[in-house]
Structures are given as structure tokens and as C-alpha cells.
């Protein structure tokens, strides 16, 4: 399945670069937007400059972490929000993180970094 627009939210430039390359080589989305902070991503969603179908969200970020992003995401209103799929992409092995994400109504799946072609294939099935 190819999505129209994908948003990567991660403070790590290298992780964004690698994830973007995997998404591009898999033809996962027609457009890929990258934001290096959750604050930037919230602003882009609020002003409509980014309208994703799918979001890959890192958990561990300075200033606003992934869970705080999800809280802010819940508060904002925009067209099509209910159709966005959010995948948590994290190196965290904390079972509490996994539980908190599976309890969140916006999060589809918790994925351990790094994202791989195999993981993407499994998302599509």
C-alpha cells in the first residue's frame, strides 16, 4: 500500500535520514515530510503545512517527547485527523512505553528502531 503523505518526527538527523531512505526505496509514500521536533510537527499540523496519512513518531526527544506529542495531537482539530495512522518508532525497550502506546487511540503500532523493509512489508499486510 502506498500512502499519499508521511510525516517523520525524530530529533536525530541520522535516524530521519535512514528512515526516509527506507520509506523512499519501498515507495511507502508519495511525499515524506520530516520534522526534527514534536513542537515543529504540531505547528505544521496546526497550520496545515503538513497533512499526513501516516506519522512515524520517536518517543525520546528533548522539549516535547512522543507521549507529549500525542497529548497535543489529541487537542488539535483538523480535517482528516481521525484517519491518520501513527506508528511509534523507538529504541526504547521499556515495557511501560509499549503499554502506554498500545493504550493510545491514535497509535497503530510500536516499532523498534531501526525501521526495516521487512517491518514495512508487515505493516502493509
C-alpha positions as YAML, in Angstrom:
chain: A
units: angstrom
residues:
- id: 1
  name: UNK
  ca: [0.00, 0.00, 0.00]
- id: 2
  name: UNK
  ca: [1.30, 3.45, -0.87]
- id: 3
  name: UNK
  ca: [0.27, 6.38, 1.27]
- id: 4
  name: UNK
  ca: [-0.05, 9.92, 0.00]
- id: 5
  name: UNK
  ca: [1.87, 11.74, 2.72]
- id: 6
  name: UNK
  ca: [4.10, 10.56, 5.54]
- id: 7
  name: UNK
  ca: [5.50, 12.62, 8.42]
- id: 8
  name: UNK
  ca: [8.67, 11.60, 10.29]
- id: 9
  name: UNK
  ca: [9.14, 13.14, 13.72]
- id: 10
  name: UNK
  ca: [12.53, 12.45, 15.26]
- id: 11
  name: UNK
  ca: [15.19, 14.71, 16.77]
- id: 12
  name: UNK
  ca: [18.00, 12.50, 15.41]
- id: 13
  name: UNK
  ca: [19.13, 13.56, 11.92]
- id: 14
  name: UNK
  ca: [20.72, 10.18, 11.13]
- id: 15
  name: UNK
  ca: [17.59, 8.26, 12.15]
- id: 16
  name: UNK
  ca: [15.47, 10.54, 9.95]
- id: 17
  name: UNK
  ca: [17.87, 10.07, 7.05]
- id: 18
  name: UNK
  ca: [17.88, 6.26, 7.35]
- id: 19
  name: UNK
  ca: [14.10, 6.00, 7.89]
- id: 20
  name: UNK
  ca: [13.43, 8.32, 4.96]
- id: 21
  name: UNK
  ca: [15.67, 6.25, 2.65]
- id: 22
  name: UNK
  ca: [13.86, 3.05, 3.61]
- id: 23
  name: UNK
  ca: [10.46, 4.67, 3.08]
- id: 24
  name: UNK
  ca: [11.55, 6.08, -0.29]
- id: 25
  name: UNK
  ca: [13.06, 2.82, -1.55]
- id: 26
  name: UNK
  ca: [9.90, 0.96, -0.51]
- id: 27
  name: UNK
  ca: [7.61, 3.51, -2.23]
- id: 28
  name: UNK
  ca: [5.79, 3.77, 1.08]
- id: 29
  name: UNK
  ca: [4.51, 7.31, 0.49]
- id: 30
  name: UNK
  ca: [4.36, 9.80, -2.36]
- id: 31
  name: UNK
  ca: [5.61, 12.62, -0.10]
- id: 32
  name: UNK
  ca: [7.73, 12.42, 3.04]
- id: 33
  name: UNK
  ca: [7.94, 15.39, 5.39]
- id: 34
  name: UNK
  ca: [10.48, 15.48, 8.21]
- id: 35
  name: UNK
  ca: [10.31, 17.48, 11.43]
- id: 36
  name: UNK
  ca: [13.15, 17.31, 13.96]
- id: 37
  name: UNK
  ca: [10.98, 18.17, 16.95]
- id: 38
  name: UNK
  ca: [7.48, 17.38, 18.14]
- id: 39
  name: UNK
  ca: [6.84, 21.13, 18.55]
- id: 40
  name: UNK
  ca: [7.63, 21.72, 14.85]
- id: 41
  name: UNK
  ca: [5.34, 18.84, 13.90]
- id: 42
  name: UNK
  ca: [2.44, 20.16, 16.00]
- id: 43
  name: UNK
  ca: [2.87, 23.62, 14.42]
- id: 44
  name: UNK
  ca: [2.90, 22.10, 10.92]
- id: 45
  name: UNK
  ca: [-0.25, 20.10, 11.65]
- id: 46
  name: UNK
  ca: [-2.00, 23.16, 13.14]
- id: 47
  name: UNK
  ca: [-1.17, 25.45, 10.20]
- id: 48
  name: UNK
  ca: [-1.92, 22.75, 7.63]
- id: 49
  name: UNK
  ca: [1.53, 22.84, 6.01]
- id: 50
  name: UNK
  ca: [1.77, 19.09, 6.60]
- id: 51
  name: UNK
  ca: [-1.25, 16.83, 6.05]
- id: 52
  name: UNK
  ca: [-0.04, 13.27, 6.66]
- id: 53
  name: UNK
  ca: [-1.84, 9.96, 6.27]
- id: 54
  name: UNK
  ca: [0.87, 8.29, 8.37]
- id: 55
  name: UNK
  ca: [3.18, 9.53, 11.11]
- id: 56
  name: UNK
  ca: [6.34, 7.82, 12.36]
- id: 57
  name: UNK
  ca: [6.95, 9.26, 15.82]
- id: 58
  name: UNK
  ca: [10.03, 8.92, 18.01]
- id: 59
  name: UNK
  ca: [9.41, 8.65, 21.75]
- id: 60
  name: UNK
  ca: [12.58, 10.04, 23.26]
- id: 61
  name: UNK
  ca: [13.02, 13.65, 22.20]
- id: 62
  name: UNK
  ca: [14.01, 16.80, 24.11]
- id: 63
  name: UNK
  ca: [11.48, 19.56, 24.89]
- id: 64
  name: UNK
  ca: [8.42, 17.52, 23.85]
- id: 65
  name: UNK
  ca: [8.60, 13.72, 23.83]
- id: 66
  name: UNK
  ca: [6.41, 11.35, 21.84]
- id: 67
  name: UNK
  ca: [3.82, 10.96, 24.59]
- id: 68
  name: UNK
  ca: [3.55, 14.75, 24.98]
- id: 69
  name: UNK
  ca: [3.15, 14.99, 21.20]
- id: 70
  name: UNK
  ca: [0.25, 12.53, 21.37]
- id: 71
  name: UNK
  ca: [-1.40, 14.65, 24.10]
- id: 72
  name: UNK
  ca: [-1.04, 17.80, 21.98]
- id: 73
  name: UNK
  ca: [-2.16, 15.95, 18.84]
- id: 74
  name: UNK
  ca: [-5.33, 14.94, 20.70]
- id: 75
  name: UNK
  ca: [-6.12, 18.61, 21.46]
- id: 76
  name: UNK
  ca: [-5.86, 19.97, 17.92]
- id: 77
  name: UNK
  ca: [-8.66, 19.79, 15.39]
- id: 78
  name: UNK
  ca: [-8.19, 19.45, 11.66]
- id: 79
  name: UNK
  ca: [-9.82, 17.66, 8.77]
- id: 80
  name: UNK
  ca: [-8.89, 14.01, 8.34]
- id: 81
  name: UNK
  ca: [-7.20, 13.68, 11.74]
- id: 82
  name: UNK
  ca: [-9.18, 10.54, 12.61]
- id: 83
  name: UNK
  ca: [-7.74, 8.72, 9.57]
- id: 84
  name: UNK
  ca: [-4.06, 9.31, 10.41]
- id: 85
  name: UNK
  ca: [-2.11, 6.23, 11.43]
- id: 86
  name: UNK
  ca: [0.65, 6.83, 13.97]
- id: 87
  name: UNK
  ca: [3.50, 4.37, 14.34]
- id: 88
  name: UNK
  ca: [5.80, 4.81, 17.32]
- id: 89
  name: UNK
  ca: [9.36, 4.29, 16.14]
- id: 90
  name: UNK
  ca: [11.64, 3.98, 19.14]
- id: 91
  name: UNK
  ca: [14.74, 2.31, 20.51]
- id: 92
  name: UNK
  ca: [13.04, 2.11, 23.92]
- id: 93
  name: UNK
  ca: [12.80, -1.38, 25.41]
- id: 94
  name: UNK
  ca: [10.73, -0.20, 28.37]
- id: 95
  name: UNK
  ca: [7.56, -2.34, 28.58]
- id: 96
  name: UNK
  ca: [5.72, 0.66, 30.09]
- id: 97
  name: UNK
  ca: [6.40, 2.66, 26.91]
- id: 98
  name: UNK
  ca: [4.98, -0.14, 24.79]
- id: 99
  name: UNK
  ca: [1.89, -0.38, 27.02]
- id: 100
  name: UNK
  ca: [1.33, 3.40, 27.00]
- id: 101
  name: UNK
  ca: [1.46, 3.42, 23.21]
- id: 102
  name: UNK
  ca: [-0.91, 0.49, 22.75]
- id: 103
  name: UNK
  ca: [-3.37, 2.23, 25.08]
- id: 104
  name: UNK
  ca: [-3.34, 5.35, 22.87]
- id: 105
  name: UNK
  ca: [-6.21, 5.54, 20.38]
- id: 106
  name: UNK
  ca: [-4.05, 7.16, 17.68]
- id: 107
  name: UNK
  ca: [-1.15, 4.71, 17.79]
- id: 108
  name: UNK
  ca: [-1.43, 1.76, 15.44]
- id: 109
  name: UNK
  ca: [1.80, 0.00, 16.38]
- id: 110
  name: UNK
  ca: [5.04, 0.27, 18.35]
- id: 111
  name: UNK
  ca: [8.06, -0.40, 16.12]
- id: 112
  name: UNK
  ca: [11.60, -0.87, 17.42]
- id: 113
  name: UNK
  ca: [14.28, 1.13, 15.63]
- id: 114
  name: UNK
  ca: [15.64, 0.88, 13.07]
- id: 115
  name: UNK
  ca: [12.80, 0.68, 10.58]
- id: 116
  name: UNK
  ca: [13.41, -2.08, 8.04]
- id: 117
  name: UNK
  ca: [11.95, -3.11, 4.69]
- id: 118
  name: UNK
  ca: [10.62, -6.26, 6.37]
- id: 119
  name: UNK
  ca: [8.78, -4.21, 9.02]
- id: 120
  name: UNK
  ca: [7.25, -2.01, 6.31]
- id: 121
  name: UNK
  ca: [6.06, -5.08, 4.41]
- id: 122
  name: UNK
  ca: [4.42, -6.39, 7.58]
- id: 123
  name: UNK
  ca: [2.64, -3.04, 8.09]
- id: 124
  name: UNK
  ca: [1.03, -3.44, 4.70]
- id: 125
  name: UNK
  ca: [-0.32, -6.92, 5.37]
...
